[in-house]
CSV table of C-alpha atoms and ligand atoms in Angstrom, one decimal:
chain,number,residue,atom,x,y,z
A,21,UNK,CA,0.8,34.2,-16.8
A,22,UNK,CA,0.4,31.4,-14.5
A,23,UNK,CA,3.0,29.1,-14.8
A,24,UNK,CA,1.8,26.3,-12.6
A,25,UNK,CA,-0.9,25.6,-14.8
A,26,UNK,CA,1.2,24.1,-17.3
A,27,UNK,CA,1.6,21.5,-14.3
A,28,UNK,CA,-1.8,21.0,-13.9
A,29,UNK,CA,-2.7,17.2,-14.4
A,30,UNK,CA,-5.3,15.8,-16.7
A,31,UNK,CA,-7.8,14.3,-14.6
A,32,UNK,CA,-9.0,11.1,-16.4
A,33,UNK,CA,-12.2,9.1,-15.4
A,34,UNK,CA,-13.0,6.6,-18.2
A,35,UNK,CA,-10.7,3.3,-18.2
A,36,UNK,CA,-10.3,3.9,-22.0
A,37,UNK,CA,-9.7,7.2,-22.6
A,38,UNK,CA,-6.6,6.4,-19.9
A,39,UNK,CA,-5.3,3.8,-22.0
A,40,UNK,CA,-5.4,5.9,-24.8
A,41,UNK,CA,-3.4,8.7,-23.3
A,42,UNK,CA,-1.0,6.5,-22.2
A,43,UNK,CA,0.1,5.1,-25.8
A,44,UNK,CA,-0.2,8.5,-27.2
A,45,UNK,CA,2.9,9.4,-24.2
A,46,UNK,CA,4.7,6.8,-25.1
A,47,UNK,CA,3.9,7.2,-29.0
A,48,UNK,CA,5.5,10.6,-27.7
A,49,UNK,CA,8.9,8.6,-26.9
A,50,UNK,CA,7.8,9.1,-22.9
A,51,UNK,CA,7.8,6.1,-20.2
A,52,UNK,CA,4.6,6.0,-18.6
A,53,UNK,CA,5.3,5.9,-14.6
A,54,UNK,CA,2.0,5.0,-12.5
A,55,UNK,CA,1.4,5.7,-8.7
A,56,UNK,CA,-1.4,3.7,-7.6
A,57,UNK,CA,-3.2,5.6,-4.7
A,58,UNK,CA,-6.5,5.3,-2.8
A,59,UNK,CA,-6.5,9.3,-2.7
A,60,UNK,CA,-6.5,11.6,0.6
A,61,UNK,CA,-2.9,12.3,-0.6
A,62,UNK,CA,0.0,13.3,1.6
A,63,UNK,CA,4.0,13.8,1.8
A,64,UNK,CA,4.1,9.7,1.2
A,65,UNK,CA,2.3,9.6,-1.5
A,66,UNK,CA,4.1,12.4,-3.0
A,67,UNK,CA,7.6,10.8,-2.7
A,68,UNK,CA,6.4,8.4,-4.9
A,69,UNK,CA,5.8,10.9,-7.4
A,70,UNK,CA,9.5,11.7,-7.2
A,71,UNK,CA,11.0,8.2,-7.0
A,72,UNK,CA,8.8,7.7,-10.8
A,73,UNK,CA,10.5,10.2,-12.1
A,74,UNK,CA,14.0,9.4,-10.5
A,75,UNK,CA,13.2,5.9,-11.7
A,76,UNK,CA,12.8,6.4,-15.3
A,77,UNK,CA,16.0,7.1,-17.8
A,78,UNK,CA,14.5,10.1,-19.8
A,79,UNK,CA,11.2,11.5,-20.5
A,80,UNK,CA,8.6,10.0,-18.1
A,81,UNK,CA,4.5,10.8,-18.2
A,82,UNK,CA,3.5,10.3,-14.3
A,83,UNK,CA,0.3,8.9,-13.8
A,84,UNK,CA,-1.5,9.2,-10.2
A,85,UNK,CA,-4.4,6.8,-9.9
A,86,UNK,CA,-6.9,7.6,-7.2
A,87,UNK,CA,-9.0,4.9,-6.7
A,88,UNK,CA,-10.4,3.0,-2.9
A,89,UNK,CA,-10.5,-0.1,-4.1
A,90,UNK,CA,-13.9,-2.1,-2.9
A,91,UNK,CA,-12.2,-5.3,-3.4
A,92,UNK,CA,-9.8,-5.3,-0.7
A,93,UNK,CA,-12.3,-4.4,2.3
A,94,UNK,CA,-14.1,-6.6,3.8
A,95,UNK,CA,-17.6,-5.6,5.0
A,96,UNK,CA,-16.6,-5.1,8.2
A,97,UNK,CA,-13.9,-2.8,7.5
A,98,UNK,CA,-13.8,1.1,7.3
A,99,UNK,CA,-14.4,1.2,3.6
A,100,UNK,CA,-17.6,3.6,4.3
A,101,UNK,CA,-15.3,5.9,6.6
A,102,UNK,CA,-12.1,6.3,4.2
A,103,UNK,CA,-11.2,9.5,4.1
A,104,UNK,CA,-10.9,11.4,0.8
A,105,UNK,CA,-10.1,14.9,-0.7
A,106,UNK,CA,-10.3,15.1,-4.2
A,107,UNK,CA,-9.8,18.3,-4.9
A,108,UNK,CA,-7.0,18.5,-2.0
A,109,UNK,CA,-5.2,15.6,-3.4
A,110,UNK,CA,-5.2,17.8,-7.1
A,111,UNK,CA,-3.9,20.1,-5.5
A,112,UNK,CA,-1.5,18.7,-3.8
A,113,UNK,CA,-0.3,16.6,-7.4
A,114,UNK,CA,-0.4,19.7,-9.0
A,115,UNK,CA,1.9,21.5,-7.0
A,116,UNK,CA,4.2,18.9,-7.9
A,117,UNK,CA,4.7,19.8,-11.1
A,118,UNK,CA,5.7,16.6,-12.2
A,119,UNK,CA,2.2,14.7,-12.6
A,120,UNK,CA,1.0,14.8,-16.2
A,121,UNK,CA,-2.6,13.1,-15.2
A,122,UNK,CA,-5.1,11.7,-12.7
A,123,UNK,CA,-6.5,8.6,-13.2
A,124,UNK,CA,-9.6,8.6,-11.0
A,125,UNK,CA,-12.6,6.3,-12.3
A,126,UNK,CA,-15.7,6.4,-10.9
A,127,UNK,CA,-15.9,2.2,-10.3
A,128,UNK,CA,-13.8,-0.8,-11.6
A,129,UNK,CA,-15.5,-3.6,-11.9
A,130,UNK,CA,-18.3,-5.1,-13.5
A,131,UNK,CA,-21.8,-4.9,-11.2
A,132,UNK,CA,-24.3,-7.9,-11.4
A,133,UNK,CA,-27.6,-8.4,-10.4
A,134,UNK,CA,-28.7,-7.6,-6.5
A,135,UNK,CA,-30.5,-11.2,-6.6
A,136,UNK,CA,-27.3,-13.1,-6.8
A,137,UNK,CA,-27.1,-14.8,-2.9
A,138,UNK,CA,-24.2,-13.3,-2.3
A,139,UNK,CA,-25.6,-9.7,-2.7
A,140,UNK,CA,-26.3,-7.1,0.4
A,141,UNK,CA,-26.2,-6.6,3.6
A,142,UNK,CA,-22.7,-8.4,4.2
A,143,UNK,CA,-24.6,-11.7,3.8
A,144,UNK,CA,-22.0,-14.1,3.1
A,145,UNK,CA,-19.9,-11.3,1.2
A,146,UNK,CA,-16.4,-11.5,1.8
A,147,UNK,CA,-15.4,-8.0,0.6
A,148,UNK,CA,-17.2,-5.2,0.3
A,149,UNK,CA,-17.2,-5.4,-4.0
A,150,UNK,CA,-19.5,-8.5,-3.4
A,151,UNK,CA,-22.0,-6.8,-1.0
A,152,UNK,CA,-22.0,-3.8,-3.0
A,153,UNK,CA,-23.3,-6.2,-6.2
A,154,UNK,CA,-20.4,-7.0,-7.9
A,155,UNK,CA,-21.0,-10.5,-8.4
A,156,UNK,CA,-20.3,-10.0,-12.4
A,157,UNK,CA,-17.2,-10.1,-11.2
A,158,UNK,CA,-15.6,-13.3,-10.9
A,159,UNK,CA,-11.6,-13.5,-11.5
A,160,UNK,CA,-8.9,-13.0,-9.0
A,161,UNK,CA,-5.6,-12.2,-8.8
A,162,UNK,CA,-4.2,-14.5,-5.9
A,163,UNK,CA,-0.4,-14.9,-4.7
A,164,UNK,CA,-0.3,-17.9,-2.9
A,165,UNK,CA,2.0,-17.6,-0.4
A,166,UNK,CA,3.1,-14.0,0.3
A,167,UNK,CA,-0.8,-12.8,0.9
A,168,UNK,CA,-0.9,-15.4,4.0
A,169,UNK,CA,0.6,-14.5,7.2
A,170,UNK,CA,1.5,-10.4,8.2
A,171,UNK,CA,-1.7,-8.6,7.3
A,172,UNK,CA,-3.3,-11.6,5.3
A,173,UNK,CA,-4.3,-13.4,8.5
A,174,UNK,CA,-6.3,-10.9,9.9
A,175,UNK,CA,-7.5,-9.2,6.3
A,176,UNK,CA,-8.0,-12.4,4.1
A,177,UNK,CA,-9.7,-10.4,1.1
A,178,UNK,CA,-6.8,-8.0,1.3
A,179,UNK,CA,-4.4,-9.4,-1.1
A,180,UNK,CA,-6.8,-11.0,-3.2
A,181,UNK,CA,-8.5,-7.3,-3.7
A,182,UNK,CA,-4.8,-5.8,-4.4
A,183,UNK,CA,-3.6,-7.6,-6.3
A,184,UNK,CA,-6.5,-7.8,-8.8
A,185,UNK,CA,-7.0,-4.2,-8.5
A,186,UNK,CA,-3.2,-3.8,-9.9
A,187,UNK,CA,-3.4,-5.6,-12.4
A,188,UNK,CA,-6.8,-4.1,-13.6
A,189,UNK,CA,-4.5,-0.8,-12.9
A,190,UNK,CA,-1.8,-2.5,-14.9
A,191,UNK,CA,-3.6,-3.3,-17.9
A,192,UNK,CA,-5.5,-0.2,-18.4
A,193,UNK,CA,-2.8,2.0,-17.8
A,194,UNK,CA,0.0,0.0,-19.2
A,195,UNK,CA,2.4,1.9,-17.5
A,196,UNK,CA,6.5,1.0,-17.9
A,197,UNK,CA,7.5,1.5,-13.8
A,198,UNK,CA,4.9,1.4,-11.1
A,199,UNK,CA,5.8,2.8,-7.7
A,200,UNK,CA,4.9,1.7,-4.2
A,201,UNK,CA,5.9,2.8,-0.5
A,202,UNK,CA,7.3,0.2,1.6
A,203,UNK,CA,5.2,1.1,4.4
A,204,UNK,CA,2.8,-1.4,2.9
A,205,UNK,CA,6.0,-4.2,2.4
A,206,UNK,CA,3.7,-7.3,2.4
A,207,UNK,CA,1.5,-5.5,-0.5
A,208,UNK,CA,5.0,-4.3,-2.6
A,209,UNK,CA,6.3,-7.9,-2.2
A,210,UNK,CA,3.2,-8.9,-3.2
A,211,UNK,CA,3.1,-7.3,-6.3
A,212,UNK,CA,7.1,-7.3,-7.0
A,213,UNK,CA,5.6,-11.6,-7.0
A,214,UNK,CA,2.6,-10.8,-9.3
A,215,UNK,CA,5.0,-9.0,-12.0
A,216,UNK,CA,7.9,-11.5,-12.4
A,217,UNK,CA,5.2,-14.7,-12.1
A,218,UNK,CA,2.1,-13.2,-14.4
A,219,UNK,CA,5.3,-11.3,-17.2
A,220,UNK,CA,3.6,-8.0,-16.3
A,221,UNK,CA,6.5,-5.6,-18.5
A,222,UNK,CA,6.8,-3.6,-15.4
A,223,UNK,CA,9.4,-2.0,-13.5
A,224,UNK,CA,8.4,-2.4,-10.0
A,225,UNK,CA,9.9,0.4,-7.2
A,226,UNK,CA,9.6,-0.2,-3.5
A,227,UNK,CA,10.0,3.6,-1.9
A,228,UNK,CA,11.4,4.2,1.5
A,229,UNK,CA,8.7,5.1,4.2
A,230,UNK,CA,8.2,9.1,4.9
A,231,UNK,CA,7.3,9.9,8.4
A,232,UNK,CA,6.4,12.6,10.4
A,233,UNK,CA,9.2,14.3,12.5
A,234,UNK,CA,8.1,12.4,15.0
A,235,UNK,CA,8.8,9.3,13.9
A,236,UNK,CA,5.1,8.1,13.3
A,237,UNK,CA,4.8,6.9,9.1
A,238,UNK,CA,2.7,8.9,7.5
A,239,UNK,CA,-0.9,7.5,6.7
A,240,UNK,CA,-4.2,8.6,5.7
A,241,UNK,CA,-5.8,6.8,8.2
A,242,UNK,CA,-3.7,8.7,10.7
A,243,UNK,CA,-6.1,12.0,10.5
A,244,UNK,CA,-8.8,9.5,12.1
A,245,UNK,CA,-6.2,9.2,15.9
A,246,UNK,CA,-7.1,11.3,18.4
A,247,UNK,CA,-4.0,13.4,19.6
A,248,UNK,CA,-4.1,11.5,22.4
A,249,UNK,CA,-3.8,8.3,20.6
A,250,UNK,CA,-1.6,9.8,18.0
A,251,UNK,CA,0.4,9.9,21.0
A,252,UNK,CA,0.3,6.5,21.9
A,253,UNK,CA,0.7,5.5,18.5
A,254,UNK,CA,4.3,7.2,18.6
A,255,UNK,CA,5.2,4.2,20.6
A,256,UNK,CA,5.4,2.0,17.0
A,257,UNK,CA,8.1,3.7,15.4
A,258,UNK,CA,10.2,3.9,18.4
A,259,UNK,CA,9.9,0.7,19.1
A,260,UNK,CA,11.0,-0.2,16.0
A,261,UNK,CA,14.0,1.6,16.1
A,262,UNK,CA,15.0,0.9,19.3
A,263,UNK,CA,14.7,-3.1,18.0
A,264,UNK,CA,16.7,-2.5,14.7
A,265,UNK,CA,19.6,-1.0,16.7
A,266,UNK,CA,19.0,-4.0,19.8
A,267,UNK,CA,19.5,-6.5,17.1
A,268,UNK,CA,22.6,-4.6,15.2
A,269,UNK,CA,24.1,-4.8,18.8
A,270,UNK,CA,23.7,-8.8,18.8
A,271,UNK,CA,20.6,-8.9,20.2
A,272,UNK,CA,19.5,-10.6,17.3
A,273,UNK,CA,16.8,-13.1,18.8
A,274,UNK,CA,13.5,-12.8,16.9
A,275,UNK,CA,11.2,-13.8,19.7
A,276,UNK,CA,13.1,-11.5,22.2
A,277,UNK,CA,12.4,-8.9,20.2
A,278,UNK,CA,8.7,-9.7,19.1
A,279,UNK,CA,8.4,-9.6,23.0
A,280,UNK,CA,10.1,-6.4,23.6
A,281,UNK,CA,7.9,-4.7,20.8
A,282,UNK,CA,4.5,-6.2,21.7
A,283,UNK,CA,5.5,-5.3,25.6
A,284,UNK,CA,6.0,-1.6,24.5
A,285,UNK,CA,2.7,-1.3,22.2
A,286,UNK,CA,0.6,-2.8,24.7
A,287,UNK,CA,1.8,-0.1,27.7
A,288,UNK,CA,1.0,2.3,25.2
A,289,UNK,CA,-2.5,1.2,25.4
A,290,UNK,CA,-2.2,-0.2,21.5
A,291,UNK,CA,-3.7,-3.6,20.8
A,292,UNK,CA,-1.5,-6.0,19.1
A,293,UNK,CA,-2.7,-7.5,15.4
A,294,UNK,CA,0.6,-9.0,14.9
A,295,UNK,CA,4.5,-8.2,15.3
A,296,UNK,CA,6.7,-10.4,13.0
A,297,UNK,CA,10.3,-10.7,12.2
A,298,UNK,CA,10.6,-12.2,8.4
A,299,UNK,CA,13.1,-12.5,5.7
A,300,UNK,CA,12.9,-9.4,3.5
A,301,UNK,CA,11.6,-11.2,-0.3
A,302,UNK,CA,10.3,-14.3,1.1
A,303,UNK,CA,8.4,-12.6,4.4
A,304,UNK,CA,9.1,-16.2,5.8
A,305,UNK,CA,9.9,-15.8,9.6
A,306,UNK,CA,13.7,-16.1,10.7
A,307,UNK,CA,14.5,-17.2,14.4
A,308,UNK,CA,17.1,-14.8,14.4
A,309,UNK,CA,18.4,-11.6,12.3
A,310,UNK,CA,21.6,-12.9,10.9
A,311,UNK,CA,20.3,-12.0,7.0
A,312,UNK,CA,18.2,-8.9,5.7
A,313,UNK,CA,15.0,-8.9,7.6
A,314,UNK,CA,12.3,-6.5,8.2
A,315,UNK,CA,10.2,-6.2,11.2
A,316,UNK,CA,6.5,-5.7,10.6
A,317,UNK,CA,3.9,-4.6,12.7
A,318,UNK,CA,0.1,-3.9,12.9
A,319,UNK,CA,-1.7,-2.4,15.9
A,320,UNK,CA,-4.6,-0.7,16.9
A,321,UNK,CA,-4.8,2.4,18.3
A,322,UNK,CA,-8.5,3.2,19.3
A,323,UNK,CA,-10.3,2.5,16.0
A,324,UNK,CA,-7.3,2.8,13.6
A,325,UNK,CA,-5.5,0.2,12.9
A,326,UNK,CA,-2.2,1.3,11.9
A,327,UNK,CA,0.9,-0.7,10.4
A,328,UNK,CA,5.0,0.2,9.9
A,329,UNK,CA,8.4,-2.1,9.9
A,330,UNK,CA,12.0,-1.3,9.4
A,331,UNK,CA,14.3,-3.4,7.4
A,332,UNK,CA,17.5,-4.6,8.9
A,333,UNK,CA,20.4,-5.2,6.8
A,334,UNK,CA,23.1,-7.5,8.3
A,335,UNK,CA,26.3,-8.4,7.2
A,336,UNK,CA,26.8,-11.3,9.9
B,28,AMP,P1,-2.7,4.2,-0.1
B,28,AMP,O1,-3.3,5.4,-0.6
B,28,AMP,O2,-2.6,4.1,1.4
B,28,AMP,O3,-3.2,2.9,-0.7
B,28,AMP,O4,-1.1,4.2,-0.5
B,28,AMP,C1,-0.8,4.3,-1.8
B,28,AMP,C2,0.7,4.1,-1.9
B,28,AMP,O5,1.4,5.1,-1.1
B,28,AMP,C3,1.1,2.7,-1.5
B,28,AMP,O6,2.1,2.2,-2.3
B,28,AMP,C4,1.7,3.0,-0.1
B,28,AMP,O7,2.6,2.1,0.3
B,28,AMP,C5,2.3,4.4,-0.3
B,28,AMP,N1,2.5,5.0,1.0
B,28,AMP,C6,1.5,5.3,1.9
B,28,AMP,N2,2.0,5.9,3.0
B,28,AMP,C7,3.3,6.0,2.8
B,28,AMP,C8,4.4,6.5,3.5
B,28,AMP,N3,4.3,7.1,4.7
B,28,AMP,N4,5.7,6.5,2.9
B,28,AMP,C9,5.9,5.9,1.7
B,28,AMP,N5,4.9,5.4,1.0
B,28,AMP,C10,3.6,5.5,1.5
């Protein structure tokens, strides 16, 4: 007898056959939980697997979607080079035990023709779902404010491609809770927006960041560091640690610390993107921490560009 292979999860390709598994779990009396994942899965990933079923009241079907998402890459970014493990990742979901399928289509959107001006080569495309041909497609899912500033200023198809891809996600999975890490905050805000404006019947979980023991969040773009720069790439976290308790001491001056951080990155031989203190829903900047705030970064580190925060709750 092998037990585990009760836990083994259906792996689903076509968008409706999905939908139709999903109505039969919850014609079944189960809430459907999905985890939205571009694959290459790790101990992050997999906490989100628990916090579906910790999030739901009784019997929950988990859904894992596995899916790199064209839309949200521009052309120059390392769509091409995304790591990916398929049968890792099953592996991995099925050792869980608590995943009941695998949503992993091969493509998501509608292809048009390669004449359209738009098409190949990068010219003029601004993700990588336009120069790959997908000019049938045509309608976006855009939240205004919260995909500007953060990671929106230097990815400006980022949100755009998210958001659209969720609530493709969304409507083919029709799940009841949908979880996300809060390693991505900007992109969980985002969508916590994209829920309560668009009535998506969701419940929407942010998940605390897992890291390695040494501090660095977990990634999948962190097999792509060198050990040197995995290294270097230490000094993010610790940074950000040594700023939360800095401004729980009083030193609660938002350029200060901005300066501190980027100080710190940059003798670690990281390149800056951005380092931002902002209110915690709104992700509008604050002058000072005197309310919850979180403090986001971005930096590169060699080829990889890598992001983290920590949220600071304040009473004062
Ligand atoms: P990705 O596969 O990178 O698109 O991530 C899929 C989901 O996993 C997103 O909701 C991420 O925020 C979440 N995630 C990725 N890394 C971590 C981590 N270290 N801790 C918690 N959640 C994570």
């Amino acid at each position: 007898m092998a037990p585990a292979a009760a836990h083994e999860p259906e792996v689903i390709r076509d968008k409706a056959a999905m939908r139709a598994w999903s109505r039969r779990r919850r014609a079944e009396g189960k809430a459907v939980a999905l985890v939205p994942t571009m694959g290459f899965l790790h101990e992050g990933h997999l906490s989100l697997v628990s916090a579906a079923v910790a999030a739901a009241a009784g019997p929950v079907a988990v859904v894992v979607s596995i899916y790199v998402n064209p839309s949200q890459f521009a052309p120059t970014e390392d769509l091409a080079t995304y790591p990916s493990d398929f049968a890792g990742d099953l592996g991995k979901l099925a050792a869980t035990g608590a995943v009941a399928a695998v949503f992993c289509p091969p493509d998501l959107y509608v292809r048009g023709s390669a004449g359209h001006p738009a098409a190949g080569a990068s010219g003029g495309a601004v993700s990588c779902l336009e120069d790959a041909g997908g000019h049938a497609h045509e309608t976006w899912v855009r939240v205004e404010q919260l995909e500007k500033g953060l990671c929106g200023s230097s990815r400006p198809v980022f949100f755009r491609g998210v958001a659209t891809v969720v609530a493709k996600l969304f409507n083919i999975v029709e799940p009841d809770i949908a979880v996300f890490g809060k390693k991505d905050y900007q992109q969980w805000r985002v969508i916590c927006r994209m829920v309560r404006d668009l009535d998506f019947a969701i419940k929407i979980i942010g998940s605390e960041i897992v890291r390695e023991a040494d501090g660095l969040a977990m990634s999948s773009r962190n097999v792509h560091l060198s050990c040197e720069e995995r290294e270097k790439a230490l000094s993010i976290s610790r940074s950000l640690v040594n700023a939360r308790t800095a401004a729980l001491n009083g030193n609660n001056h938002s350029q200060q610390i901005k300066d501190q951080i980027v100080q710190t990155l940059e003798e670690a031989g990281g390149q800056v993107d951005y380092v931002e203190v902002v209110e915690q829903e709104s992700l509008t900047p604050v002058k000072r921490i005197d309310r919850p705030a979180v403090i986001c970064v971005a930096a590169w580190f060699g080829k990889v560009r890598l992001i983290d925060n920590i949220e600071i709750q304040t009473t004062s």
